[in-house]
Short mmCIF file of C-alpha atoms and ligand atoms in Angstrom, two decimals:
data_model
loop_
_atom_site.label_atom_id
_atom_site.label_comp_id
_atom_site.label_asym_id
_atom_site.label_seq_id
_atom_site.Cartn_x
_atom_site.Cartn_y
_atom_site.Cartn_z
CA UNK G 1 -0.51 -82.23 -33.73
CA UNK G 2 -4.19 -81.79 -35.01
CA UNK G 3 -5.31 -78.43 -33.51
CA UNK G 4 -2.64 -77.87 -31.18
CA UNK G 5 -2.05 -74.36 -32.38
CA UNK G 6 0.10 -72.71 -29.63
CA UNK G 7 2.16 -70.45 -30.40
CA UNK G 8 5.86 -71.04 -29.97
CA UNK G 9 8.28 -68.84 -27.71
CA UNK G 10 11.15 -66.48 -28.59
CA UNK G 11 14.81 -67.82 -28.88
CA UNK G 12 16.35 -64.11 -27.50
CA UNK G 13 20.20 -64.07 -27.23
CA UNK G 14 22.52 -61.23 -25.85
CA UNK G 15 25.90 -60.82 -26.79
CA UNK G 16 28.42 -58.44 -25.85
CA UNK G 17 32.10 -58.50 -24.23
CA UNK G 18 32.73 -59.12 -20.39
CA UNK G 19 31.02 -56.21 -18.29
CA UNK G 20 28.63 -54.96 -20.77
CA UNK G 21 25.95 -56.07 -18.71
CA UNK G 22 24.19 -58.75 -20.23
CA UNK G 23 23.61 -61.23 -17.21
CA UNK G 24 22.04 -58.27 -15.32
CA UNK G 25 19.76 -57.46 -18.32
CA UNK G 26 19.28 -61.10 -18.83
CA UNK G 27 17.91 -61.68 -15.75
CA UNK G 28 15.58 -58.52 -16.03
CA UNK G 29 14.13 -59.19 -19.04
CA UNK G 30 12.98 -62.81 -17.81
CA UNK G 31 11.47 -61.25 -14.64
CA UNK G 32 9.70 -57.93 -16.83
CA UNK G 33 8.52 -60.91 -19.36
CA UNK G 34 7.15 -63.08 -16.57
CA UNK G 35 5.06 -59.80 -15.17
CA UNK G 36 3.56 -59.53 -18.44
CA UNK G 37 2.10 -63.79 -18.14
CA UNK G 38 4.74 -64.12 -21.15
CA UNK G 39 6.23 -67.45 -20.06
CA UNK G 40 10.24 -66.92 -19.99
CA UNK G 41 13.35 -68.76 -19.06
CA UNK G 42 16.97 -67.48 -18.56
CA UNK G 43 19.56 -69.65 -20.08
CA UNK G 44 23.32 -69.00 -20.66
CA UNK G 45 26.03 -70.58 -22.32
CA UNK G 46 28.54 -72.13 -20.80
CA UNK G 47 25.98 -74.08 -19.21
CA UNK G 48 28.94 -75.30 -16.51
CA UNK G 49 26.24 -77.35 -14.84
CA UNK G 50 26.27 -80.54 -17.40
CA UNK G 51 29.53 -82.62 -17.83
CA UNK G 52 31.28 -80.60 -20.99
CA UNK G 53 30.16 -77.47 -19.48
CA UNK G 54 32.54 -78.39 -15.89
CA UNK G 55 35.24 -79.07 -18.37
CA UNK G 56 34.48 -75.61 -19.78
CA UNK G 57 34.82 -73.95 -16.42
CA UNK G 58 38.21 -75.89 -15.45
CA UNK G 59 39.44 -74.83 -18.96
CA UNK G 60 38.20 -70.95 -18.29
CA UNK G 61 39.27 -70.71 -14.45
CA UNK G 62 42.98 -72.06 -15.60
CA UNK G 63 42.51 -75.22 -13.89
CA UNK G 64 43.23 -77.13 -16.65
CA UNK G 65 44.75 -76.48 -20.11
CA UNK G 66 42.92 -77.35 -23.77
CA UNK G 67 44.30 -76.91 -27.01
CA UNK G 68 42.24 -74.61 -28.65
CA UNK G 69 40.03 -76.26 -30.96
CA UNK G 70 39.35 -78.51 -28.69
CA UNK G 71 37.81 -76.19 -26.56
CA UNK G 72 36.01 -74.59 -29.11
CA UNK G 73 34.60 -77.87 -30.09
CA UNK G 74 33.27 -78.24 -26.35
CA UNK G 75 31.71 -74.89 -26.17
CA UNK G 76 30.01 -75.90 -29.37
CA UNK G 77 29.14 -79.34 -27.53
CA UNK G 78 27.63 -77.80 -24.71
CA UNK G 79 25.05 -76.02 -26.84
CA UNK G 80 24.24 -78.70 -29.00
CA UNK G 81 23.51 -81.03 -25.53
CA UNK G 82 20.90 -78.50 -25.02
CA UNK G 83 19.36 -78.03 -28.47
CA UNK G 84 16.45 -80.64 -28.09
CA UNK G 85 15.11 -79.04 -24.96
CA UNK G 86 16.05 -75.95 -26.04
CA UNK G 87 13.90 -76.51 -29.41
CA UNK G 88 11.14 -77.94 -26.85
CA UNK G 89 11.02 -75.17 -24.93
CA UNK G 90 10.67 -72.68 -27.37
CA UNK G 91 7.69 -75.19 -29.27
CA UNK G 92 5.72 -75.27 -26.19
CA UNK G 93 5.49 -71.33 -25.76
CA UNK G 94 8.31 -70.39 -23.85
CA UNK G 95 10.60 -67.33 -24.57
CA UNK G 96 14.79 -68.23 -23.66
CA UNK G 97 16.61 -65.67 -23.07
CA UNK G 98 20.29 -66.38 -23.53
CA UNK G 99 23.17 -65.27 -22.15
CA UNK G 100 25.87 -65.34 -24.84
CA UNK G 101 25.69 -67.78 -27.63
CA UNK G 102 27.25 -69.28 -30.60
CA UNK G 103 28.20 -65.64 -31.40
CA UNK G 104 30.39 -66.04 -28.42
CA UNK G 105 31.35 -68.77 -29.62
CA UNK G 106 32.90 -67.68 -32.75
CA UNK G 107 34.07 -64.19 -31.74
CA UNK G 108 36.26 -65.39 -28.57
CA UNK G 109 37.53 -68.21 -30.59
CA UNK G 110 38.32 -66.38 -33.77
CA UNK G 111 40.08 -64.16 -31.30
CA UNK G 112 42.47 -66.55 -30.86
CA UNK G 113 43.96 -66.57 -34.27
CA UNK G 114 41.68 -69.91 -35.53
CA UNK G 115 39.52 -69.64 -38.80
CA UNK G 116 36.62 -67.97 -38.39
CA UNK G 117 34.88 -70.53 -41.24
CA UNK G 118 36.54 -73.69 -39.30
CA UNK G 119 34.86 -71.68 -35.61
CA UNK G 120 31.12 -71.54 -37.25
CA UNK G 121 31.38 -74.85 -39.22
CA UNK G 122 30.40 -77.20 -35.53
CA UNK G 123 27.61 -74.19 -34.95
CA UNK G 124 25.84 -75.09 -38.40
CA UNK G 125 22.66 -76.33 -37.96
CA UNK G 126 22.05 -75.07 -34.17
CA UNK G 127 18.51 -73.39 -33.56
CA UNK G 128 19.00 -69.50 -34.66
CA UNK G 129 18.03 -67.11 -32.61
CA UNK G 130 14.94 -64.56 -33.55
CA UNK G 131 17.12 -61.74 -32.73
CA UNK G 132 20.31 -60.90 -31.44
CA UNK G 133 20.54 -58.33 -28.85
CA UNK G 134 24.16 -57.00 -29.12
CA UNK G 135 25.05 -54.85 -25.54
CA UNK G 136 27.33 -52.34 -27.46
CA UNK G 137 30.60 -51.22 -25.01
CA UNK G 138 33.98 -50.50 -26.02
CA UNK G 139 36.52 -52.58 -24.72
CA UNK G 140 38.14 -49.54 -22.37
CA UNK G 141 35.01 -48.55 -20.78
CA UNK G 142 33.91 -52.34 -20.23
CA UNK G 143 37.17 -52.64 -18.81
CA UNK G 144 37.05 -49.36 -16.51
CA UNK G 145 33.92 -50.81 -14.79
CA UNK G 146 35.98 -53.08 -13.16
CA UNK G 147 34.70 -56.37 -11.36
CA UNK G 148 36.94 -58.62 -14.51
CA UNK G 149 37.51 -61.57 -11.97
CA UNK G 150 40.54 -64.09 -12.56
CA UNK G 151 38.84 -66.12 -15.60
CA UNK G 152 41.01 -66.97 -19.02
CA UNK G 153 39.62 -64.41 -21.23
CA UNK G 154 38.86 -61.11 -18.98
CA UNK G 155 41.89 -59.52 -20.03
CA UNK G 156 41.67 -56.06 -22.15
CA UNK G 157 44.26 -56.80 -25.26
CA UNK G 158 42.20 -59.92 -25.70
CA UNK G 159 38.35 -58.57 -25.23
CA UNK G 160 39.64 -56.15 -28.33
CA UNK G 161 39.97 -58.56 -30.48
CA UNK G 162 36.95 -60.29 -29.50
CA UNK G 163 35.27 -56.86 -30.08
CA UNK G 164 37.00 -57.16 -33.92
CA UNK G 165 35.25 -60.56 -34.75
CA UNK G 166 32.01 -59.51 -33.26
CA UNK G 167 31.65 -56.80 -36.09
CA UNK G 168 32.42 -59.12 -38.35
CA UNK G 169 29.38 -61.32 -37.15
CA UNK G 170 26.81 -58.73 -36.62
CA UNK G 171 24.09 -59.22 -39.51
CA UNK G 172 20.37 -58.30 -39.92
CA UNK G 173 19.18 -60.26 -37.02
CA UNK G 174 21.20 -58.12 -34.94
CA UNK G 175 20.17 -55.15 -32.28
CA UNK G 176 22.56 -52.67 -30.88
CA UNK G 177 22.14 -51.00 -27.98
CA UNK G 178 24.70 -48.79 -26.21
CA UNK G 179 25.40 -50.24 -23.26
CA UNK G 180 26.53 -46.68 -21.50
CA UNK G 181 23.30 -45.68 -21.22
CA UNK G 182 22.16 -45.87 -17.90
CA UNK G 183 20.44 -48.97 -17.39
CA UNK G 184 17.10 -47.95 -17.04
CA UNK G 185 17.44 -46.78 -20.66
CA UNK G 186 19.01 -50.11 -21.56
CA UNK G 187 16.54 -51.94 -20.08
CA UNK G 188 13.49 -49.94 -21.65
CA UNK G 189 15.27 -50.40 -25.17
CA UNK G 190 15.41 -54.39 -24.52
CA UNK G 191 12.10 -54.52 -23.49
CA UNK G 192 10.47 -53.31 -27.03
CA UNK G 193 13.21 -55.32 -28.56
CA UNK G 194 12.21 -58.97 -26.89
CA UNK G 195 8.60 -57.49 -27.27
CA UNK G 196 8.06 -56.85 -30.83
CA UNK G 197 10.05 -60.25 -31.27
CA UNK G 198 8.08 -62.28 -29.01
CA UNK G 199 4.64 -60.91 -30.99
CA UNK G 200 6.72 -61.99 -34.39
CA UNK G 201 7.42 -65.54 -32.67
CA UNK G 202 4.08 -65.87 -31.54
CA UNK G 203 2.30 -65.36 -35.18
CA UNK G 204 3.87 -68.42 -36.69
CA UNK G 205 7.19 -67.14 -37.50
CA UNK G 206 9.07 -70.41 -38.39
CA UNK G 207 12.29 -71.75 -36.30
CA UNK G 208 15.54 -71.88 -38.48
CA UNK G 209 19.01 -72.99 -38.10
CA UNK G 210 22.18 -71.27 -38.00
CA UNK G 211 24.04 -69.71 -40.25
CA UNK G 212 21.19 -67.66 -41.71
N1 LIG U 301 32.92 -68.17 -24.36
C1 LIG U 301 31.60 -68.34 -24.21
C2 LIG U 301 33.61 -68.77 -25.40
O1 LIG U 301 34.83 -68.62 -25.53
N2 LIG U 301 32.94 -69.56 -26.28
C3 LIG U 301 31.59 -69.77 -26.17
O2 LIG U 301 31.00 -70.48 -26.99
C4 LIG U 301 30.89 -69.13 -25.11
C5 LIG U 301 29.43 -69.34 -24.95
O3 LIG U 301 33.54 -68.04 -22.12
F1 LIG U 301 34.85 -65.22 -21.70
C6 LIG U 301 33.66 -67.39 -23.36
C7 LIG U 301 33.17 -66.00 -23.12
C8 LIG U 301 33.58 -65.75 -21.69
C9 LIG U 301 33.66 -67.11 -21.05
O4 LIG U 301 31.45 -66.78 -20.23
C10 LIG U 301 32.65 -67.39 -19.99
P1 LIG U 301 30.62 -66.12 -19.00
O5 LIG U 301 29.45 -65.51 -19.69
O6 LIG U 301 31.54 -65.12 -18.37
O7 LIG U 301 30.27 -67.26 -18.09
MG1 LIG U 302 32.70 -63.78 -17.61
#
């Protein structure tokens, strides 16, 4: 690369249960980032728009039925179809912001009753993220907000449990913020999150791999 010295992008991810407002954040961070010249891109997982992630969205609109490792193996597919442009990306300066993630991943499976070890095994090795931006909302209020449409997991007894395994996850690469607050204040908090992270990115800060 001689003296190609840009400086790489952010790998952001939020996490949080149905209705804690992470696609709404998502979307603002990528449009606060892009005021500032920071190049930014929003990304989400399930990405329903490749060939796994349309069998995602039959399995999760109860169209058709998966056993359920399988279907944890194809949400683990569908990121690791987009890892190479996803490590791309980030190498040629741009910030992703993602909208759920392997966390996701393991939380909603483990949820299910399968082994949490056997749920991060198929995640080993994905790019981690620089931080983890967890939108922090119990599972009653997320649920008194309303707007759960007709999908396979937006049901309150089961977005408890989810909550459960996502404790279990959180480690030091992890950011809570209470998602109650009104939004401006979430937004303001997730700003100087992504912000000080982006800097950190941007001075050389090395890529890894899950689980670290
Ligand atoms: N979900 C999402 C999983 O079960 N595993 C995963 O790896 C990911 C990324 O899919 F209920 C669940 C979480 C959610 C559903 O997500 C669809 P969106 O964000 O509502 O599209
Ligand atoms: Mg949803």
């Amino acid at each position: 690369e001689g003296n190609k010295k840009e400086s790489r992008g952010a790998l952001v991810v939020l996490e949080g249960l149905d209705r804690s407002g992470k696609s709404s954040q998502c979307s603002r961070l990528v449009s606060f980032l892009e005021g500032r010249g920071i190049s930014a891109e929003l990304w989400r997982f399930p990405d329903r728009t490749t060939n796994v992630g349309q069998m995602i969205s039959a399995y999760l609109t109860n169209t058709s039925q998966l056993d359920d490792h399988t279907i944890h193996l194809l949400f683990s597919a569908n990121r690791w179809e987009k890892r190479s442009m996803m490590e791309t990306k980030l190498k040629s300066g741009t910030t992703l912001i993602v909208d759920r993630y392997s966390y996701s991943g393991v939380a909603f499976s483990s949820a299910k009753g399968l082994d949490i070890e056997w749920c991060k095994a198929p995640e080993i090795g994905l790019l981690a993220p620089d931080v983890v931006v967890y939108l922090d909302i119990s599972p009653e209020k997320a649920a008194e907000r309303g707007g759960y449409g007709g999908e396979r997991y937006e049901k309150l007894e089961f977005q408890k449990k989810v909550a459960d395994y996502y404790k279990v996850l959180h480690d030091v690469s992890w950011k809570v913020v209470d998602a109650c607050l009104p939004m401006e204040d979430v937004e303001k908090q997730l700003q100087e999150i992504v912000l000080d992270c982006v800097t950190e990115s941007g001075k050389g800060k090395l890529l890894s791999t899950l689980w670290s």
